């Protein structure tokens, strides 16, 4: 072992990088200035995936950056009623001292698989720290979603109450609302910023920075604009880590117009030629065909997002075709949601904002009794389930995971005249997933009940999630050093992971639930330089490359005869060591000084060389 190697190991005991007790850094790069150099040191970012790891459901990712611990989303799984419903919070801290263990919580949007466990975590588990989500959309709508879920599970199904109405209210008091592109300082070291994500109203991607480490957690997003929301928007950032959803990791969807054409073909036999020429598609055709034959159409959807998108589409078609068949929303939540949508026009697509002064797109005229400005949608009562006549019903929740959509499904699924159309992804364990996966005449509603399914079933690729191309476009745009995939199916995530690595050359990971991924990040240190190192930088290192014919031809000099055939370049390089002693400012010294610092008098020429 040469003396410089020995000196490095001895000095390690008396030097410390920021945030550590001991350490020494030897840096690479070329230096031209004599003071105020910036050097790099490797720091770790740890990502604990508590939910949405190789599955879709209960999104919850805890990221540790330079001593700060951020929980991104706190969701529940729509397909489980046992301990798998919520993330295993004990993995954050075995002693369950969550106030010390978590710096803050960030909620990307109001869907239950992203916010469903929040009231439980704060009011039952005892977390009292800061919570951030977007201004009025998410902060206003999240408690509606939580209360609707509580009501369905406790009041109607008799499940154990995991949190009360009052606890939901107390939970929301802890929330700090943020605006898009507003930089928020959580504390002296941590700052966050929200970016428009599309997907649903109020959804945001979140950027977080601690020191020099930077990352983005996307939540759910859509890279394509639809009728009522714009496409995701984000700045070009310098990221160590991007954590992205991958729901449609291997799917490349048709254009929005092709999807609308498919959607609209589902409704009615009359006007097929019109639909195809207008580009409005299969969905409306099937719906139109069903109601024209006297059938009922059930569209199980979450109250916020797809319900409004599809209703705008259907209303446009109803108006063009002068149809009088009623379109209903299930009682309560969706009506409240529409009221909020009408107030939150600024979060919608540019087209809706441009036409708002003349017409509010969420004043659905074809809903019964919608002529009143106070009642824009008609409540669908339980007494109407078996009423004669055709109709279209948007019922919550989506995926037929319980609640009113399941109740209506039990009544309407037994008739071949009726139609159930599923407008998006269905999580494993839900009735919607069983309908699309099993393709059988009988469906297990629970352990003791089977239902004969005679109705038509149609799945519509009308998801608000981005597809494989959108994910690749975002990764390529941001070019992070590392990518972690969440919120997707295992085998599809593995395929996308390989594609990101092979096509973009970026290291990618697809952890399962309860796994931790540790990656390195760059930490910048402002360092002084020693006089000896400064002097070493003053010695020129001239090189004399010849000017090629290509250079000559590409020259801006008009007379190419004046172009010198030999150029002079100064490629000076100095060798040094970054020393960070505990309690002192970082300093770059000449490698000869390292031995003198330890009392050494000699320096051999075969020492290990580190180029600064």
PDB file of C-alpha atoms in Angstrom, residues 340-529:
ATOM      1  CA  UNK A 340     -67.509  21.728  -7.206  1.00  0.00           C
ATOM      2  CA  UNK A 341     -66.547  21.182 -10.843  1.00  0.00           C
ATOM      3  CA  UNK A 342     -68.656  24.182 -11.842  1.00  0.00           C
ATOM      4  CA  UNK A 343     -66.743  26.317  -9.330  1.00  0.00           C
ATOM      5  CA  UNK A 344     -63.288  25.031 -10.322  1.00  0.00           C
ATOM      6  CA  UNK A 345     -63.269  25.916 -14.001  1.00  0.00           C
ATOM      7  CA  UNK A 346     -59.695  27.215 -13.751  1.00  0.00           C
ATOM      8  CA  UNK A 347     -58.455  23.615 -13.357  1.00  0.00           C
ATOM      9  CA  UNK A 348     -60.183  22.354 -16.500  1.00  0.00           C
ATOM     10  CA  UNK A 349     -59.199  22.230 -20.170  1.00  0.00           C
ATOM     11  CA  UNK A 350     -58.642  25.355 -22.225  1.00  0.00           C
ATOM     12  CA  UNK A 351     -61.757  24.684 -24.315  1.00  0.00           C
ATOM     13  CA  UNK A 352     -64.011  24.614 -21.250  1.00  0.00           C
ATOM     14  CA  UNK A 353     -62.394  27.773 -19.880  1.00  0.00           C
ATOM     15  CA  UNK A 354     -62.820  29.549 -23.223  1.00  0.00           C
ATOM     16  CA  UNK A 355     -66.543  28.746 -23.432  1.00  0.00           C
ATOM     17  CA  UNK A 356     -67.326  29.205 -19.740  1.00  0.00           C
ATOM     18  CA  UNK A 357     -68.775  32.693 -20.115  1.00  0.00           C
ATOM     19  CA  UNK A 358     -71.430  31.363 -22.514  1.00  0.00           C
ATOM     20  CA  UNK A 359     -71.973  27.873 -21.169  1.00  0.00           C
ATOM     21  CA  UNK A 360     -70.792  25.918 -18.127  1.00  0.00           C
ATOM     22  CA  UNK A 361     -69.950  22.433 -19.423  1.00  0.00           C
ATOM     23  CA  UNK A 362     -71.039  20.925 -16.109  1.00  0.00           C
ATOM     24  CA  UNK A 363     -74.614  22.242 -16.371  1.00  0.00           C
ATOM     25  CA  UNK A 364     -75.872  18.984 -17.844  1.00  0.00           C
ATOM     26  CA  UNK A 365     -79.041  19.954 -19.717  1.00  0.00           C
ATOM     27  CA  UNK A 366     -80.110  16.385 -20.474  1.00  0.00           C
ATOM     28  CA  UNK A 367     -80.312  15.445 -16.833  1.00  0.00           C
ATOM     29  CA  UNK A 368     -83.986  15.458 -15.779  1.00  0.00           C
ATOM     30  CA  UNK A 369     -85.267  18.779 -14.375  1.00  0.00           C
ATOM     31  CA  UNK A 370     -81.956  20.485 -15.171  1.00  0.00           C
ATOM     32  CA  UNK A 371     -83.634  23.664 -16.370  1.00  0.00           C
ATOM     33  CA  UNK A 372     -83.266  25.026 -12.855  1.00  0.00           C
ATOM     34  CA  UNK A 373     -79.908  26.660 -12.231  1.00  0.00           C
ATOM     35  CA  UNK A 374     -79.916  25.128  -8.740  1.00  0.00           C
ATOM     36  CA  UNK A 375     -80.507  21.538  -9.870  1.00  0.00           C
ATOM     37  CA  UNK A 376     -78.265  20.516 -12.739  1.00  0.00           C
ATOM     38  CA  UNK A 377     -78.410  16.734 -12.196  1.00  0.00           C
ATOM     39  CA  UNK A 378     -81.266  14.564 -11.034  1.00  0.00           C
ATOM     40  CA  UNK A 379     -80.805  12.319  -8.051  1.00  0.00           C
ATOM     41  CA  UNK A 380     -81.426   8.647  -8.836  1.00  0.00           C
ATOM     42  CA  UNK A 381     -83.500   7.133  -6.018  1.00  0.00           C
ATOM     43  CA  UNK A 382     -83.431   3.477  -5.039  1.00  0.00           C
ATOM     44  CA  UNK A 383     -87.120   3.262  -5.857  1.00  0.00           C
ATOM     45  CA  UNK A 384     -86.214   3.871  -9.512  1.00  0.00           C
ATOM     46  CA  UNK A 385     -83.972   0.805  -9.858  1.00  0.00           C
ATOM     47  CA  UNK A 386     -86.792  -1.441 -11.098  1.00  0.00           C
ATOM     48  CA  UNK A 387     -88.820   1.316 -12.788  1.00  0.00           C
ATOM     49  CA  UNK A 388     -89.748   0.575 -16.413  1.00  0.00           C
ATOM     50  CA  UNK A 389     -88.158   2.353 -19.346  1.00  0.00           C
ATOM     51  CA  UNK A 390     -84.645   2.989 -20.630  1.00  0.00           C
ATOM     52  CA  UNK A 391     -82.100   5.211 -18.908  1.00  0.00           C
ATOM     53  CA  UNK A 392     -78.375   5.783 -18.438  1.00  0.00           C
ATOM     54  CA  UNK A 393     -77.030   5.787 -14.875  1.00  0.00           C
ATOM     55  CA  UNK A 394     -73.630   6.905 -13.643  1.00  0.00           C
ATOM     56  CA  UNK A 395     -73.280   5.157 -10.271  1.00  0.00           C
ATOM     57  CA  UNK A 396     -70.500   5.189  -7.714  1.00  0.00           C
ATOM     58  CA  UNK A 397     -68.124   3.665  -6.914  1.00  0.00           C
ATOM     59  CA  UNK A 398     -66.191   2.657  -9.998  1.00  0.00           C
ATOM     60  CA  UNK A 399     -65.076  -0.922 -10.609  1.00  0.00           C
ATOM     61  CA  UNK A 400     -68.355  -2.082  -8.929  1.00  0.00           C
ATOM     62  CA  UNK A 401     -66.342  -2.372  -5.732  1.00  0.00           C
ATOM     63  CA  UNK A 402     -69.396  -1.943  -3.501  1.00  0.00           C
ATOM     64  CA  UNK A 403     -71.940   0.751  -2.710  1.00  0.00           C
ATOM     65  CA  UNK A 404     -74.743   1.825  -5.020  1.00  0.00           C
ATOM     66  CA  UNK A 405     -73.132   0.624  -8.274  1.00  0.00           C
ATOM     67  CA  UNK A 406     -73.063  -2.919  -6.857  1.00  0.00           C
ATOM     68  CA  UNK A 407     -76.665  -2.657  -5.665  1.00  0.00           C
ATOM     69  CA  UNK A 408     -77.866  -1.568  -9.129  1.00  0.00           C
ATOM     70  CA  UNK A 409     -75.680  -4.201 -10.815  1.00  0.00           C
ATOM     71  CA  UNK A 410     -77.424  -6.989  -8.885  1.00  0.00           C
ATOM     72  CA  UNK A 411     -80.767  -5.844 -10.307  1.00  0.00           C
ATOM     73  CA  UNK A 412     -79.766  -5.019 -13.880  1.00  0.00           C
ATOM     74  CA  UNK A 413     -77.180  -7.728 -14.631  1.00  0.00           C
ATOM     75  CA  UNK A 414     -79.839 -10.445 -14.899  1.00  0.00           C
ATOM     76  CA  UNK A 415     -81.422  -8.925 -18.039  1.00  0.00           C
ATOM     77  CA  UNK A 416     -79.844  -9.363 -21.449  1.00  0.00           C
ATOM     78  CA  UNK A 417     -81.421  -6.092 -22.552  1.00  0.00           C
ATOM     79  CA  UNK A 418     -79.195  -4.112 -20.191  1.00  0.00           C
ATOM     80  CA  UNK A 419     -75.593  -2.977 -20.523  1.00  0.00           C
ATOM     81  CA  UNK A 420     -72.755  -2.509 -18.051  1.00  0.00           C
ATOM     82  CA  UNK A 421     -69.893  -0.461 -19.458  1.00  0.00           C
ATOM     83  CA  UNK A 422     -66.653  -0.181 -17.478  1.00  0.00           C
ATOM     84  CA  UNK A 423     -64.851   3.047 -18.394  1.00  0.00           C
ATOM     85  CA  UNK A 424     -61.382   2.320 -17.054  1.00  0.00           C
ATOM     86  CA  UNK A 425     -59.002   0.116 -15.108  1.00  0.00           C
ATOM     87  CA  UNK A 426     -60.516  -2.314 -12.581  1.00  0.00           C
ATOM     88  CA  UNK A 427     -58.415  -3.396  -9.599  1.00  0.00           C
ATOM     89  CA  UNK A 428     -58.072  -7.116  -8.850  1.00  0.00           C
ATOM     90  CA  UNK A 429     -60.657  -8.258  -6.296  1.00  0.00           C
ATOM     91  CA  UNK A 430     -63.459  -5.981  -7.571  1.00  0.00           C
ATOM     92  CA  UNK A 431     -66.563  -7.152  -9.421  1.00  0.00           C
ATOM     93  CA  UNK A 432     -65.508  -5.079 -12.415  1.00  0.00           C
ATOM     94  CA  UNK A 433     -62.215  -6.968 -12.623  1.00  0.00           C
ATOM     95  CA  UNK A 434     -64.049 -10.299 -12.391  1.00  0.00           C
ATOM     96  CA  UNK A 435     -66.405  -9.309 -15.202  1.00  0.00           C
ATOM     97  CA  UNK A 436     -63.516  -8.490 -17.511  1.00  0.00           C
ATOM     98  CA  UNK A 437     -61.236 -11.354 -16.456  1.00  0.00           C
ATOM     99  CA  UNK A 438     -63.559 -14.328 -16.067  1.00  0.00           C
ATOM    100  CA  UNK A 439     -65.926 -13.748 -18.982  1.00  0.00           C
ATOM    101  CA  UNK A 440     -68.291 -16.224 -17.298  1.00  0.00           C
ATOM    102  CA  UNK A 441     -72.064 -16.307 -16.922  1.00  0.00           C
ATOM    103  CA  UNK A 442     -71.773 -16.431 -13.115  1.00  0.00           C
ATOM    104  CA  UNK A 443     -69.831 -13.987 -10.967  1.00  0.00           C
ATOM    105  CA  UNK A 444     -68.965 -14.418  -7.288  1.00  0.00           C
ATOM    106  CA  UNK A 445     -70.295 -11.393  -5.428  1.00  0.00           C
ATOM    107  CA  UNK A 446     -68.882 -12.740  -2.165  1.00  0.00           C
ATOM    108  CA  UNK A 447     -67.955 -16.070  -0.613  1.00  0.00           C
ATOM    109  CA  UNK A 448     -71.578 -17.197  -0.444  1.00  0.00           C
ATOM    110  CA  UNK A 449     -73.288 -15.478  -3.387  1.00  0.00           C
ATOM    111  CA  UNK A 450     -73.127 -16.061  -7.142  1.00  0.00           C
ATOM    112  CA  UNK A 451     -74.980 -13.942  -9.691  1.00  0.00           C
ATOM    113  CA  UNK A 452     -76.115 -14.930 -13.177  1.00  0.00           C
ATOM    114  CA  UNK A 453     -74.777 -12.218 -15.477  1.00  0.00           C
ATOM    115  CA  UNK A 454     -76.885 -12.026 -18.622  1.00  0.00           C
ATOM    116  CA  UNK A 455     -76.415  -8.362 -19.453  1.00  0.00           C
ATOM    117  CA  UNK A 456     -73.965  -7.094 -22.018  1.00  0.00           C
ATOM    118  CA  UNK A 457     -70.554  -6.108 -20.615  1.00  0.00           C
ATOM    119  CA  UNK A 458     -68.295  -3.626 -22.353  1.00  0.00           C
ATOM    120  CA  UNK A 459     -64.926  -2.305 -21.259  1.00  0.00           C
ATOM    121  CA  UNK A 460     -63.953   1.104 -22.521  1.00  0.00           C
ATOM    122  CA  UNK A 461     -60.348   2.288 -22.779  1.00  0.00           C
ATOM    123  CA  UNK A 462     -61.280   5.682 -21.357  1.00  0.00           C
ATOM    124  CA  UNK A 463     -58.834   5.747 -18.511  1.00  0.00           C
ATOM    125  CA  UNK A 464     -57.458   9.057 -17.195  1.00  0.00           C
ATOM    126  CA  UNK A 465     -54.019   7.427 -16.804  1.00  0.00           C
ATOM    127  CA  UNK A 466     -51.207   7.970 -19.266  1.00  0.00           C
ATOM    128  CA  UNK A 467     -50.161   5.072 -21.478  1.00  0.00           C
ATOM    129  CA  UNK A 468     -46.752   3.525 -22.159  1.00  0.00           C
ATOM    130  CA  UNK A 469     -45.840   6.183 -24.701  1.00  0.00           C
ATOM    131  CA  UNK A 470     -46.771   8.937 -22.250  1.00  0.00           C
ATOM    132  CA  UNK A 471     -44.590   7.419 -19.525  1.00  0.00           C
ATOM    133  CA  UNK A 472     -41.640   7.109 -21.904  1.00  0.00           C
ATOM    134  CA  UNK A 473     -42.150  10.694 -23.099  1.00  0.00           C
ATOM    135  CA  UNK A 474     -42.105  11.996 -19.512  1.00  0.00           C
ATOM    136  CA  UNK A 475     -39.000   9.984 -18.558  1.00  0.00           C
ATOM    137  CA  UNK A 476     -37.235  11.095 -21.740  1.00  0.00           C
ATOM    138  CA  UNK A 477     -38.174  14.741 -21.087  1.00  0.00           C
ATOM    139  CA  UNK A 478     -37.000  14.776 -17.464  1.00  0.00           C
ATOM    140  CA  UNK A 479     -33.988  12.434 -17.978  1.00  0.00           C
ATOM    141  CA  UNK A 480     -33.616  11.548 -14.269  1.00  0.00           C
ATOM    142  CA  UNK A 481     -30.670   9.527 -13.043  1.00  0.00           C
ATOM    143  CA  UNK A 482     -32.998   6.838 -11.669  1.00  0.00           C
ATOM    144  CA  UNK A 483     -36.628   5.800 -12.203  1.00  0.00           C
ATOM    145  CA  UNK A 484     -38.860   3.823  -9.844  1.00  0.00           C
ATOM    146  CA  UNK A 485     -42.097   2.352 -11.226  1.00  0.00           C
ATOM    147  CA  UNK A 486     -45.167   2.034  -8.988  1.00  0.00           C
ATOM    148  CA  UNK A 487     -48.937   1.645  -9.461  1.00  0.00           C
ATOM    149  CA  UNK A 488     -48.858  -1.110 -12.095  1.00  0.00           C
ATOM    150  CA  UNK A 489     -49.035  -4.838 -12.732  1.00  0.00           C
ATOM    151  CA  UNK A 490     -45.876  -6.830 -12.065  1.00  0.00           C
ATOM    152  CA  UNK A 491     -45.226  -8.370 -15.482  1.00  0.00           C
ATOM    153  CA  UNK A 492     -46.098  -5.151 -17.317  1.00  0.00           C
ATOM    154  CA  UNK A 493     -43.845  -3.100 -15.049  1.00  0.00           C
ATOM    155  CA  UNK A 494     -40.966  -5.495 -15.751  1.00  0.00           C
ATOM    156  CA  UNK A 495     -41.404  -4.920 -19.487  1.00  0.00           C
ATOM    157  CA  UNK A 496     -41.457  -1.123 -19.105  1.00  0.00           C
ATOM    158  CA  UNK A 497     -38.469  -1.249 -16.766  1.00  0.00           C
ATOM    159  CA  UNK A 498     -36.412  -3.014 -19.425  1.00  0.00           C
ATOM    160  CA  UNK A 499     -37.593  -0.590 -22.097  1.00  0.00           C
ATOM    161  CA  UNK A 500     -36.562   2.465 -20.052  1.00  0.00           C
ATOM    162  CA  UNK A 501     -33.146   0.964 -19.402  1.00  0.00           C
ATOM    163  CA  UNK A 502     -32.479  -0.224 -22.961  1.00  0.00           C
ATOM    164  CA  UNK A 503     -33.903   2.737 -24.909  1.00  0.00           C
ATOM    165  CA  UNK A 504     -33.109   5.627 -22.572  1.00  0.00           C
ATOM    166  CA  UNK A 505     -30.110   4.242 -20.689  1.00  0.00           C
ATOM    167  CA  UNK A 506     -31.643   5.081 -17.301  1.00  0.00           C
ATOM    168  CA  UNK A 507     -31.475   2.746 -14.314  1.00  0.00           C
ATOM    169  CA  UNK A 508     -35.037   1.639 -13.482  1.00  0.00           C
ATOM    170  CA  UNK A 509     -36.573  -0.303 -10.579  1.00  0.00           C
ATOM    171  CA  UNK A 510     -39.953  -1.971  -9.977  1.00  0.00           C
ATOM    172  CA  UNK A 511     -40.083  -2.821  -6.234  1.00  0.00           C
ATOM    173  CA  UNK A 512     -42.836  -4.882  -4.636  1.00  0.00           C
ATOM    174  CA  UNK A 513     -44.764  -3.721  -1.588  1.00  0.00           C
ATOM    175  CA  UNK A 514     -42.683  -3.329   1.583  1.00  0.00           C
ATOM    176  CA  UNK A 515     -39.397  -3.290  -0.350  1.00  0.00           C
ATOM    177  CA  UNK A 516     -36.809  -0.508  -0.039  1.00  0.00           C
ATOM    178  CA  UNK A 517     -34.768   0.837  -2.946  1.00  0.00           C
ATOM    179  CA  UNK A 518     -31.598   2.788  -2.144  1.00  0.00           C
ATOM    180  CA  UNK A 519     -30.026   4.943  -4.846  1.00  0.00           C
ATOM    181  CA  UNK A 520     -27.196   7.448  -4.847  1.00  0.00           C
ATOM    182  CA  UNK A 521     -27.756  11.133  -5.382  1.00  0.00           C
ATOM    183  CA  UNK A 522     -25.439  14.066  -5.940  1.00  0.00           C
ATOM    184  CA  UNK A 523     -24.592  16.355  -3.050  1.00  0.00           C
ATOM    185  CA  UNK A 524     -22.764  19.576  -3.892  1.00  0.00           C
ATOM    186  CA  UNK A 525     -20.235  21.074  -1.483  1.00  0.00           C
ATOM    187  CA  UNK A 526     -18.913  24.646  -1.741  1.00  0.00           C
ATOM    188  CA  UNK A 527     -15.221  24.310  -1.063  1.00  0.00           C
ATOM    189  CA  UNK A 528     -12.299  26.667  -0.530  1.00  0.00           C
ATOM    190  CA  UNK A 529      -8.950  25.954  -2.150  1.00  0.00           C
TER     191      UNK A 529
END
